[in-house]
């Protein structure tokens, strides 16, 4: 079932790029950064293959991909920005989570800009980093700069691999998907540890 759904997504991506060209790439990369499951690991390598076919330019393609990511990231940023006060009020009323909220806020005040740049070249994380950035009100100009250049590196890297592999570009998806799973396992592990720690803390106070 999952494989079938993924094949539908891949076919959709290929059709959008074939019909829309650079605009199609922009839209797909923007959708990915709006947290819609459109994997750039398919979008950019296939587009890189089209560079191999002399349909696209590698540099222009990377810039278009980065601009698409920036546009989608700004949408996510402003959604989180608008939700900040309501969510903050919830944490302020929670005696168990407010301390963690303050620590997260202090982290982003200190390292938020650098973490955005690093996150932009990490699968899975790169898609969702805009939410905490908007939530903790990272400087919008710096957020945009780091997002663009981090996404430019990511887009160029994937497009170049697709260009290099040519008709074999699809083998990339399998390798990159394994790395996605590794990142996901790490994230789930961290969340499980956090939940276990909070349960233990609640029991110790009761």
Short mmCIF file of C-alpha atoms in Angstrom, two decimals:
data_model
loop_
_atom_site.label_atom_id
_atom_site.label_comp_id
_atom_site.label_asym_id
_atom_site.label_seq_id
_atom_site.Cartn_x
_atom_site.Cartn_y
_atom_site.Cartn_z
CA UNK A 1 0.00 0.00 0.00
CA UNK A 2 2.76 2.43 0.96
CA UNK A 3 4.75 1.52 -2.15
CA UNK A 4 1.66 2.13 -4.29
CA UNK A 5 1.04 5.55 -2.74
CA UNK A 6 4.68 6.48 -3.20
CA UNK A 7 4.57 5.42 -6.85
CA UNK A 8 1.56 7.72 -7.34
CA UNK A 9 3.50 10.60 -5.79
CA UNK A 10 6.51 9.91 -8.02
CA UNK A 11 4.33 9.80 -11.13
CA UNK A 12 2.69 13.07 -10.09
CA UNK A 13 6.10 14.70 -9.63
CA UNK A 14 7.36 13.56 -13.02
CA UNK A 15 4.21 14.78 -14.73
CA UNK A 16 4.37 18.21 -13.08
CA UNK A 17 8.02 18.68 -14.06
CA UNK A 18 7.52 17.41 -17.60
CA UNK A 19 4.58 19.75 -18.15
CA UNK A 20 5.60 22.71 -16.00
CA UNK A 21 9.36 22.88 -16.47
CA UNK A 22 11.12 25.23 -14.06
CA UNK A 23 7.76 26.45 -12.73
CA UNK A 24 6.84 22.86 -11.93
CA UNK A 25 10.10 22.42 -9.99
CA UNK A 26 9.44 25.64 -8.08
CA UNK A 27 5.91 24.58 -7.14
CA UNK A 28 6.97 21.09 -6.04
CA UNK A 29 9.84 22.36 -3.90
CA UNK A 30 7.54 24.97 -2.35
CA UNK A 31 4.98 22.28 -1.53
CA UNK A 32 7.68 20.18 0.14
CA UNK A 33 8.61 23.10 2.39
CA UNK A 34 4.91 23.59 3.19
CA UNK A 35 5.15 20.12 4.79
CA UNK A 36 3.30 18.37 1.97
CA UNK A 37 4.85 14.95 1.21
CA UNK A 38 6.59 15.85 -2.05
CA UNK A 39 10.14 14.45 -1.65
CA UNK A 40 12.90 16.65 -3.05
CA UNK A 41 14.87 13.39 -3.30
CA UNK A 42 12.72 12.68 -6.36
CA UNK A 43 12.12 16.22 -7.65
CA UNK A 44 15.73 17.35 -7.94
CA UNK A 45 17.42 14.13 -9.17
CA UNK A 46 14.82 13.75 -11.93
CA UNK A 47 15.31 17.41 -12.81
CA UNK A 48 19.06 16.78 -12.82
CA UNK A 49 18.46 13.96 -15.29
CA UNK A 50 16.74 16.54 -17.51
CA UNK A 51 19.92 18.62 -17.29
CA UNK A 52 21.67 15.54 -18.64
CA UNK A 53 19.12 15.63 -21.47
CA UNK A 54 19.96 19.33 -22.05
CA UNK A 55 16.44 20.44 -21.10
CA UNK A 56 17.41 22.29 -17.91
CA UNK A 57 20.45 24.24 -16.74
CA UNK A 58 22.04 22.85 -13.56
CA UNK A 59 22.71 26.25 -11.96
CA UNK A 60 19.30 27.68 -12.85
CA UNK A 61 17.67 24.48 -11.61
CA UNK A 62 19.42 24.69 -8.23
CA UNK A 63 18.39 28.33 -7.80
CA UNK A 64 14.77 27.56 -8.75
CA UNK A 65 14.73 24.69 -6.25
CA UNK A 66 16.12 26.91 -3.50
CA UNK A 67 13.60 29.68 -4.27
CA UNK A 68 10.77 27.15 -4.13
CA UNK A 69 11.99 25.92 -0.75
CA UNK A 70 12.27 29.50 0.48
CA UNK A 71 8.72 30.34 -0.57
CA UNK A 72 7.26 27.26 1.11
CA UNK A 73 9.39 27.80 4.21
CA UNK A 74 8.11 31.37 4.56
CA UNK A 75 4.53 30.06 4.50
CA UNK A 76 5.34 27.62 7.33
CA UNK A 77 7.30 30.33 9.18
CA UNK A 78 4.35 32.75 9.20
CA UNK A 79 1.87 30.06 10.23
CA UNK A 80 4.04 29.24 13.26
CA UNK A 81 4.60 32.96 13.89
CA UNK A 82 0.84 33.55 14.11
CA UNK A 83 0.30 30.54 16.39
CA UNK A 84 3.07 31.47 18.83
CA UNK A 85 1.01 33.39 21.42
CA UNK A 86 -1.69 30.74 21.72
CA UNK A 87 0.79 27.88 22.02
CA UNK A 88 2.96 29.83 24.44
CA UNK A 89 -0.10 30.41 26.63
CA UNK A 90 -0.69 26.66 26.74
CA UNK A 91 2.89 25.99 27.86
CA UNK A 92 2.74 28.77 30.46
CA UNK A 93 -0.21 27.01 32.07
CA UNK A 94 1.61 23.67 32.05
CA UNK A 95 3.86 23.23 35.06
CA UNK A 96 5.54 20.19 33.48
CA UNK A 97 6.35 21.55 30.02
CA UNK A 98 6.97 25.26 30.54
CA UNK A 99 10.57 24.74 31.65
CA UNK A 100 11.29 22.75 28.47
CA UNK A 101 9.63 25.49 26.43
CA UNK A 102 11.93 28.10 27.97
CA UNK A 103 14.99 25.95 27.24
CA UNK A 104 13.90 25.54 23.61
CA UNK A 105 13.33 29.28 23.31
CA UNK A 106 16.77 30.04 24.76
CA UNK A 107 18.35 27.55 22.36
CA UNK A 108 16.76 29.21 19.34
CA UNK A 109 17.65 32.67 20.60
CA UNK A 110 21.27 31.55 20.76
CA UNK A 111 21.68 29.03 17.94
CA UNK A 112 18.50 29.35 15.87
CA UNK A 113 20.09 30.91 12.79
CA UNK A 114 22.93 28.39 12.58
CA UNK A 115 20.58 25.48 13.23
CA UNK A 116 18.46 26.56 10.25
CA UNK A 117 21.45 26.42 7.91
CA UNK A 118 22.48 22.97 9.16
CA UNK A 119 18.92 21.62 9.12
CA UNK A 120 18.47 22.61 5.48
CA UNK A 121 20.82 19.84 4.37
CA UNK A 122 19.30 17.14 6.61
CA UNK A 123 16.43 14.99 5.29
CA UNK A 124 13.11 15.25 7.18
CA UNK A 125 14.45 17.90 9.58
CA UNK A 126 14.87 20.39 6.73
CA UNK A 127 11.15 20.28 5.99
CA UNK A 128 10.00 21.15 9.51
CA UNK A 129 12.67 23.58 10.77
CA UNK A 130 10.55 26.54 9.62
CA UNK A 131 7.99 25.89 12.36
CA UNK A 132 10.28 26.39 15.38
CA UNK A 133 11.99 29.25 13.53
CA UNK A 134 8.67 31.08 13.14
CA UNK A 135 7.45 30.02 16.55
CA UNK A 136 10.49 31.47 18.30
CA UNK A 137 10.57 34.47 15.95
CA UNK A 138 14.00 34.00 14.41
CA UNK A 139 14.97 37.16 12.49
CA UNK A 140 13.07 36.95 9.20
CA UNK A 141 15.86 38.33 7.02
CA UNK A 142 18.44 35.94 8.46
CA UNK A 143 15.95 33.07 8.30
CA UNK A 144 15.44 33.78 4.59
CA UNK A 145 19.17 34.02 3.86
CA UNK A 146 20.06 30.80 5.69
CA UNK A 147 17.08 28.98 4.21
CA UNK A 148 17.95 30.03 0.67
CA UNK A 149 21.62 29.13 0.82
CA UNK A 150 21.08 25.89 2.74
CA UNK A 151 18.40 24.90 0.22
CA UNK A 152 20.68 25.92 -2.65
CA UNK A 153 23.33 23.46 -1.46
CA UNK A 154 20.73 20.71 -1.08
CA UNK A 155 19.10 21.39 -4.45
CA UNK A 156 22.40 21.57 -6.31
CA UNK A 157 23.67 18.39 -4.66
CA UNK A 158 20.60 16.35 -5.60
CA UNK A 159 20.36 17.82 -9.09
CA UNK A 160 24.03 17.15 -9.75
CA UNK A 161 23.65 13.53 -8.67
CA UNK A 162 20.71 13.17 -11.04
CA UNK A 163 22.76 14.77 -13.81
CA UNK A 164 25.73 12.50 -13.10
CA UNK A 165 23.68 9.29 -12.98
CA UNK A 166 21.61 10.16 -16.04
CA UNK A 167 19.00 7.50 -16.78
CA UNK A 168 19.93 5.73 -13.52
CA UNK A 169 18.82 8.71 -11.41
CA UNK A 170 16.09 6.65 -9.70
CA UNK A 171 18.61 4.55 -7.76
CA UNK A 172 19.27 7.64 -5.64
CA UNK A 173 15.82 7.53 -4.12
CA UNK A 174 16.47 4.16 -2.50
CA UNK A 175 19.75 5.25 -0.91
CA UNK A 176 18.41 8.61 0.25
CA UNK A 177 15.26 6.99 1.61
CA UNK A 178 17.40 4.76 3.86
CA UNK A 179 19.07 7.89 5.23
CA UNK A 180 15.60 9.36 5.82
CA UNK A 181 14.73 6.29 7.88
CA UNK A 182 17.90 6.70 9.93
CA UNK A 183 17.06 10.33 10.69
CA UNK A 184 13.50 9.32 11.56
CA UNK A 185 14.72 6.62 13.96
CA UNK A 186 16.93 9.17 15.72
CA UNK A 187 14.03 11.63 16.02
CA UNK A 188 11.66 8.95 17.36
CA UNK A 189 14.35 7.83 19.81
CA UNK A 190 14.74 11.38 21.12
CA UNK A 191 10.97 11.79 21.46
CA UNK A 192 10.65 8.47 23.31
CA UNK A 193 13.43 9.48 25.69
CA UNK A 194 11.76 12.83 26.29
CA UNK A 195 8.36 11.25 26.98
CA UNK A 196 9.91 8.65 29.30
CA UNK A 197 11.74 11.40 31.18
CA UNK A 198 8.57 13.49 31.57
CA UNK A 199 6.57 10.48 32.83
CA UNK A 200 9.30 9.73 35.35
CA UNK A 201 9.32 13.38 36.42
CA UNK A 202 5.54 13.44 36.86
CA UNK A 203 5.62 10.24 38.95
CA UNK A 204 8.37 11.64 41.17
CA UNK A 205 6.26 14.73 41.91
CA UNK A 206 3.06 12.81 42.65
#
